[in-house]
mmCIF file of C-alpha atoms and ligand atoms in Angstrom:
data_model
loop_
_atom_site.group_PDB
_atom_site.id
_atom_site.type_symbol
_atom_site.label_atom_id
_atom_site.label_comp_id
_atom_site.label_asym_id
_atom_site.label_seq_id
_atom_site.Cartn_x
_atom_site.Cartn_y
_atom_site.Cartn_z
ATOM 1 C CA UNK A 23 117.525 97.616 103.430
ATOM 2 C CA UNK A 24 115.171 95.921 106.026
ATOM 3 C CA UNK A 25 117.525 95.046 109.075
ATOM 4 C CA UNK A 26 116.534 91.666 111.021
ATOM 5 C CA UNK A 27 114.984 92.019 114.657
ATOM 6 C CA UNK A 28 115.889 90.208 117.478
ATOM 7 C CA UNK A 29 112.120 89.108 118.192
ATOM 8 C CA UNK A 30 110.287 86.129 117.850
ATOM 9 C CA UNK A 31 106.858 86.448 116.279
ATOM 10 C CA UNK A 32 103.921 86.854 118.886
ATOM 11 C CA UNK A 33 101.837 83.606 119.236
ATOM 12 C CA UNK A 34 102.892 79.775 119.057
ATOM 13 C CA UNK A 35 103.974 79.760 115.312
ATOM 14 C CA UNK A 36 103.938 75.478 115.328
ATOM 15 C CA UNK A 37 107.633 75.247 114.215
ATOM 16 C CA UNK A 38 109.962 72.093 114.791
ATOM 17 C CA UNK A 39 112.078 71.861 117.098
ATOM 18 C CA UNK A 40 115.516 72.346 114.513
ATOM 19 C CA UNK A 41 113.862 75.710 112.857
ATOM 20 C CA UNK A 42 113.263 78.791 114.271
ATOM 21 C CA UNK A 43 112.287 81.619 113.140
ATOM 22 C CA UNK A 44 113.485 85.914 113.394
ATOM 23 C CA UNK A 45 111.166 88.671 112.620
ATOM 24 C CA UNK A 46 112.884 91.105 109.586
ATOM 25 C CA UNK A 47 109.859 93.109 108.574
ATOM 26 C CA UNK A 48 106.883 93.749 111.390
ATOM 27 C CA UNK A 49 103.174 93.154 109.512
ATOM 28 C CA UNK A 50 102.443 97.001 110.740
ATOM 29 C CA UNK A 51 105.867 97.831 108.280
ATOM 30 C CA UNK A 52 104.554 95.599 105.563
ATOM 31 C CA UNK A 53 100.692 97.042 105.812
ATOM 32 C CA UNK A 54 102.539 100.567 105.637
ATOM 33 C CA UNK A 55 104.791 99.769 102.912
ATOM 34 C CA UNK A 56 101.431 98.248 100.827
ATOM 35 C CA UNK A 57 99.854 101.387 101.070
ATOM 36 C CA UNK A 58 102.487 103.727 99.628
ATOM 37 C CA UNK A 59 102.586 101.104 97.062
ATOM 38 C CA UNK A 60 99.399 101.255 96.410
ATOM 39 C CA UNK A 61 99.666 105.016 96.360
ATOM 40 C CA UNK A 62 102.391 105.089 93.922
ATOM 41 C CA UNK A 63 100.648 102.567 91.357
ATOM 42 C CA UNK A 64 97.302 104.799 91.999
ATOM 43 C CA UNK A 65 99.675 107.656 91.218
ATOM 44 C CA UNK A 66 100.648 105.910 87.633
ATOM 45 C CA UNK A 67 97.182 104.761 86.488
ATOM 46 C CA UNK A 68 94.713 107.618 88.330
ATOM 47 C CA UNK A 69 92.008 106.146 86.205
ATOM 48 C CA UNK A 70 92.438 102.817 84.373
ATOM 49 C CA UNK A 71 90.941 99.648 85.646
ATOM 50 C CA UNK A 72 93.764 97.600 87.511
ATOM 51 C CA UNK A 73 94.115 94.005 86.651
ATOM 52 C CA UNK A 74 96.564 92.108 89.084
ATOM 53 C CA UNK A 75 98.047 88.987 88.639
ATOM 54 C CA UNK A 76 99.070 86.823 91.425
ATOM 55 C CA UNK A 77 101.991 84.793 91.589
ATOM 56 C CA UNK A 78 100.606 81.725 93.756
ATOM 57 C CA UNK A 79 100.989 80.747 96.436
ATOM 58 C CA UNK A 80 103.546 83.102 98.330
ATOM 59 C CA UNK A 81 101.804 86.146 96.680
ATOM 60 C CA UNK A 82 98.487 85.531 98.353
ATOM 61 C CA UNK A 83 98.608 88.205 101.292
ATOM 62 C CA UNK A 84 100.194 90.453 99.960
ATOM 63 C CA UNK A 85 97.663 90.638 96.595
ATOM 64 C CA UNK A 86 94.483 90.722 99.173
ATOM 65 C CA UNK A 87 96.075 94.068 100.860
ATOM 66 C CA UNK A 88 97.311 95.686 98.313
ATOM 67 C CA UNK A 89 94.004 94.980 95.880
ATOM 68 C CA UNK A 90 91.852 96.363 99.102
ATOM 69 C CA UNK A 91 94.592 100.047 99.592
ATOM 70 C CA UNK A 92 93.918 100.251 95.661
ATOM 71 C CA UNK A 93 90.815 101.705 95.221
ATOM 72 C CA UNK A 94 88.945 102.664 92.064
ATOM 73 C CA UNK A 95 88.505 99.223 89.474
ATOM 74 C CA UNK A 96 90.519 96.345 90.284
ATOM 75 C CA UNK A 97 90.333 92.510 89.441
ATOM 76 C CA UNK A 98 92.618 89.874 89.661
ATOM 77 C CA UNK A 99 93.829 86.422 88.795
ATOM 78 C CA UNK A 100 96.240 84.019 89.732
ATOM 79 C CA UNK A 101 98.890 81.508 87.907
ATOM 80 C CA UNK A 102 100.845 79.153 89.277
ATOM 81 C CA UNK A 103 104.896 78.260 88.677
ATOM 82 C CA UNK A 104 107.177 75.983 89.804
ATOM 83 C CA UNK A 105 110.702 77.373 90.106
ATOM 84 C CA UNK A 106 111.643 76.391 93.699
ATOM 85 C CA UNK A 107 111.640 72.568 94.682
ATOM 86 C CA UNK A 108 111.478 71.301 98.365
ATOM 87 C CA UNK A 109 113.884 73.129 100.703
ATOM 88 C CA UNK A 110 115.616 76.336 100.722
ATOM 89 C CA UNK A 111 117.277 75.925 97.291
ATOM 90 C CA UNK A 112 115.884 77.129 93.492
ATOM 91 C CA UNK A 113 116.230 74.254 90.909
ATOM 92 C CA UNK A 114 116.493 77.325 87.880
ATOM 93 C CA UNK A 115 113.999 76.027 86.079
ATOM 94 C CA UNK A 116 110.543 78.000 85.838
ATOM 95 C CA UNK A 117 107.216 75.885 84.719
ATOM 96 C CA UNK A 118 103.594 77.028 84.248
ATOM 97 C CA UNK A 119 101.539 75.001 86.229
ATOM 98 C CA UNK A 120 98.108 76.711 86.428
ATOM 99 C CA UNK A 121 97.726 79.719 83.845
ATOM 100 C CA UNK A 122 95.082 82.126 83.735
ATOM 101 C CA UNK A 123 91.596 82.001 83.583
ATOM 102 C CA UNK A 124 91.095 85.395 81.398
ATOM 103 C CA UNK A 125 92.476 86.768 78.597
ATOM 104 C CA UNK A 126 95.382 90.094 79.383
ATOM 105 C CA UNK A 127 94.954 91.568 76.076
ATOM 106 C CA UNK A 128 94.133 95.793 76.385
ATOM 107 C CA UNK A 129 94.173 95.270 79.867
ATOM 108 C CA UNK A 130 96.689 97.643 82.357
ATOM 109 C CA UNK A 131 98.210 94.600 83.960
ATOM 110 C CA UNK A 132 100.082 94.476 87.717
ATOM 111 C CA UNK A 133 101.673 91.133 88.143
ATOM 112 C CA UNK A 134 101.910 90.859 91.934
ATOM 113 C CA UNK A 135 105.005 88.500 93.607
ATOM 114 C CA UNK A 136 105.941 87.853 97.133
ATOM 115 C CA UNK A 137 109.964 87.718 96.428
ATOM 116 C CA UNK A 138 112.481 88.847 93.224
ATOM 117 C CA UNK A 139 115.354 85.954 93.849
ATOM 118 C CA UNK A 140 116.989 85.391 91.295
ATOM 119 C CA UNK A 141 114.592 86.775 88.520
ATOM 120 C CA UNK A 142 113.774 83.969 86.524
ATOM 121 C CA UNK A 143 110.281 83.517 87.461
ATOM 122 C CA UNK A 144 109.795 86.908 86.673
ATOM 123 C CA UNK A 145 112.022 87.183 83.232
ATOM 124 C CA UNK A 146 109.676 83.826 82.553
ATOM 125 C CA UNK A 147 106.626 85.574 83.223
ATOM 126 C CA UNK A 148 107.062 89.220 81.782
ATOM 127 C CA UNK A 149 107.725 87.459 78.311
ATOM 128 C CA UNK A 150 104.841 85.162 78.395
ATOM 129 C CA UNK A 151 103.124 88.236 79.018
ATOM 130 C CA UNK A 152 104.142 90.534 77.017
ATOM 131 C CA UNK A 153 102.935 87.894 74.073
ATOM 132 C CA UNK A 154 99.624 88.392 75.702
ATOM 133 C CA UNK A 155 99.391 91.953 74.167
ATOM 134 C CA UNK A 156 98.183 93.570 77.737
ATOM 135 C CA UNK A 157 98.038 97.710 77.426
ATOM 136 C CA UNK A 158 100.649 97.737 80.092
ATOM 137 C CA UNK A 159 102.550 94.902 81.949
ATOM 138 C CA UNK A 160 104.033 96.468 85.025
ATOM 139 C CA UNK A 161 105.505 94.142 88.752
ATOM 140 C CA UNK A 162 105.322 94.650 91.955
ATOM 141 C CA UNK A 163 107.096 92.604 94.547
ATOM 142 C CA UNK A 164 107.071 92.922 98.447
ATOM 143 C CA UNK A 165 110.830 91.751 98.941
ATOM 144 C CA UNK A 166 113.626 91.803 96.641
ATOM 145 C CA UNK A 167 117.019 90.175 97.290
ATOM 146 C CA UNK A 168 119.324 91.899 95.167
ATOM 147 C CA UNK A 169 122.629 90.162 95.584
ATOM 148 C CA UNK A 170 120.832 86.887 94.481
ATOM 149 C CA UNK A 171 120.198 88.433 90.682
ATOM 150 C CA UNK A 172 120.753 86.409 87.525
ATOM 151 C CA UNK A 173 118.317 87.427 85.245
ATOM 152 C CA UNK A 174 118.503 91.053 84.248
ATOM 153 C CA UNK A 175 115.233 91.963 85.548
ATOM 154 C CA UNK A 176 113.550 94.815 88.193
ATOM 155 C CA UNK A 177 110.330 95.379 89.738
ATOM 156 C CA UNK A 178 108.396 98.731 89.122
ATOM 157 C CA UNK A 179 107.236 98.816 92.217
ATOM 158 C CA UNK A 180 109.210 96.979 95.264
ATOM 159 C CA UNK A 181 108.473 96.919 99.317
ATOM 160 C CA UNK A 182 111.461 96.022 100.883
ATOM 161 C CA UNK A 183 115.419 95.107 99.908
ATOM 162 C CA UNK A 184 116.483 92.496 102.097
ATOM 163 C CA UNK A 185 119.479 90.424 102.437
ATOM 164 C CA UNK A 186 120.257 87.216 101.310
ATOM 165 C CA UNK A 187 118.540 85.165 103.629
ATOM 166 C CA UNK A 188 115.531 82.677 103.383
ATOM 167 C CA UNK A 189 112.399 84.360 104.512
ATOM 168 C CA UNK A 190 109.024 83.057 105.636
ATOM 169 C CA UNK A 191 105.860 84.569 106.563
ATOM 170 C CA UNK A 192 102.908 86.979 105.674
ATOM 171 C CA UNK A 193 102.588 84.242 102.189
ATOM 172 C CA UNK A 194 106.317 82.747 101.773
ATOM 173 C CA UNK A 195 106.790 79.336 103.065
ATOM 174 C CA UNK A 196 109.730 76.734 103.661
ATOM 175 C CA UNK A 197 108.291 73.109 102.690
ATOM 176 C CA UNK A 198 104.779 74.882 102.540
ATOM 177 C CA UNK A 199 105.008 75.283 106.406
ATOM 178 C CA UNK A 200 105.131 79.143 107.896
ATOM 179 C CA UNK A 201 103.082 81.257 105.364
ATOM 180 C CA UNK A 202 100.631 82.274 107.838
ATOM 181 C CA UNK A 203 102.813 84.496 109.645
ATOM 182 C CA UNK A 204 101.880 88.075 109.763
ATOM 183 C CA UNK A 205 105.643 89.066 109.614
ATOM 184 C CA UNK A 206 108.315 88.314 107.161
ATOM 185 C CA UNK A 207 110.826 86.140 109.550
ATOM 186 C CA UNK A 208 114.021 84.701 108.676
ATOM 187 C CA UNK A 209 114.350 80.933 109.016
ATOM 188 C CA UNK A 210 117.021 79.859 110.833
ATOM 189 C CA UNK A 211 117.854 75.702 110.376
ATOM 190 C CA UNK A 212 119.676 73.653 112.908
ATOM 191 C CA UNK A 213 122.384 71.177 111.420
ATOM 192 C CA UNK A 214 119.393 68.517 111.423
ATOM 193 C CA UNK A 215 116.841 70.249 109.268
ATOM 194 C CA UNK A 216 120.046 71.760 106.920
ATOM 195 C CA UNK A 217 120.591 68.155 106.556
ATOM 196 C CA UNK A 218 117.474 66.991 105.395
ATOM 197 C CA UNK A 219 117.194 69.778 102.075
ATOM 198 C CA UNK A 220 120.455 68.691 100.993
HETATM 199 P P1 IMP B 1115 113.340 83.571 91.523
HETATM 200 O O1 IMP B 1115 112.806 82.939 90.266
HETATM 201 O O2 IMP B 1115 114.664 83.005 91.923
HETATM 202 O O3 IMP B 1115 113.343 85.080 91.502
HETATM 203 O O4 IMP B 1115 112.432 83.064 92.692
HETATM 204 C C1 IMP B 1115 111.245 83.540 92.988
HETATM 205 C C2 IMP B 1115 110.488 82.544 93.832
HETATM 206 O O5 IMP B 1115 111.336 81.778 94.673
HETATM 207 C C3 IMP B 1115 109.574 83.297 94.758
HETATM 208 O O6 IMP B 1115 108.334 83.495 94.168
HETATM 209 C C4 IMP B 1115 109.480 82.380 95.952
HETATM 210 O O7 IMP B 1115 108.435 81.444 95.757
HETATM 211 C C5 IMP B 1115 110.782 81.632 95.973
HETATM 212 N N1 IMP B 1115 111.718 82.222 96.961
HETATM 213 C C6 IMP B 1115 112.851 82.905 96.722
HETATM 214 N N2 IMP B 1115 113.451 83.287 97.853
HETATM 215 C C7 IMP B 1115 112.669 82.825 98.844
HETATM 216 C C8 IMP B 1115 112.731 82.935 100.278
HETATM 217 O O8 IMP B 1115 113.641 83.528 100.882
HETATM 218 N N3 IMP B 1115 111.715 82.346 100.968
HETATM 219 C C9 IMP B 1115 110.680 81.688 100.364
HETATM 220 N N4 IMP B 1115 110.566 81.577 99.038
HETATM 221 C C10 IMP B 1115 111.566 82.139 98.280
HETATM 222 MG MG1 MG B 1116 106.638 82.334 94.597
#
């Protein structure tokens, strides 16, 4: 389990003055972590063309590394889904809002997320999916917070088990604000900002 550090991210970061922000995973850990990843899915597939699917937007960074430690053939695509409305708080309910641009069918198949939550975005996705017909459908997240769980469903391939906290950085955002972090940070609100999501 990653364990938080008591370090603030190097550089202005441009956040307000009620949120702050607490590194939990370094971007040399999560660049380390991407290639053993890598590694492993290299290790599963030695030979077969490697089509990934990103999850947008939070998956963004951590598609572009891991596509680039892959090696071999690799392509990729991108869908978007809703499942998380303004604020810190999921709304349960998943929605396609930009599918893919082409056809999954034979194809070996990495869907590639930033976070496992609760597991509805991904128990949404790996049966739309699956319909699809792809040769194999296999998932690999950077973060998963287990306690959160609802939907029975795990990653094959998984960076880091973190506690139940909201994270930001290196792709995940709060209100679309702090992806561009190169760590993953915990956000921590002041009464005023905690105010405002509820
Ligand atoms: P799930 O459907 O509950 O598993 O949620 C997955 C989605 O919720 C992720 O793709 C993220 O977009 C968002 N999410 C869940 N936890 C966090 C977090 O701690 N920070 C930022 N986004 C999160
Ligand atoms: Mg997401």
């Amino acid at each position: 389990m990653a364990k938080q550090q008591n370090r603030k991210p190097k550089g202005k970061i441009g956040n307000r003055p009620d949120e702050s922000v607490c590194v939990l995973i370094s971007h040399a850990n999560i660049r380390r972590r991407v290639r053993e990843i890598a590694q492993d899915v290299r290790r599963d597939f030695p030979d077969e063309p490697i089509h990934l699917i990103g999850v947008l937007k939070g998956s963004v960074f951590f598609l572009a590394d891991l596509a680039r430690e892959l090696g071999g053939e690799v392509s990729f695509d991108f869908l978007g889904v809703s499942s998380y409305g303004h604020g810190t708080d999921s709304t349960g309910e998943v929605k396609l809002t930009k599918d893919l641009e082409v056809s999954i069918e034979g194809r070996t198949v990495l869907i590639v997320e930033d976070i496992l939550d609760t597991g509805l975005t991904l128990k949404f996705l790996i049966k739309l999916f699956e319909e699809r017909k792809p040769k194999h459908l296999r998932v690999a997240v950077l973060l998963d917070k287990a306690e959160r769980r609802i939907a029975n469903v795990n990653a094959d391939y998984c960076g880091f088990t973190i506690p139940n906290e909201f994270v930001v950085g290196y792709g995940l955002d709060y209100d679309e604000r702090y992806r561009n972090l190169p760590d993953v940070c915990v956000l921590q609100l002041g009464s005023r900002a905690k105010s405002k999501t509820e």
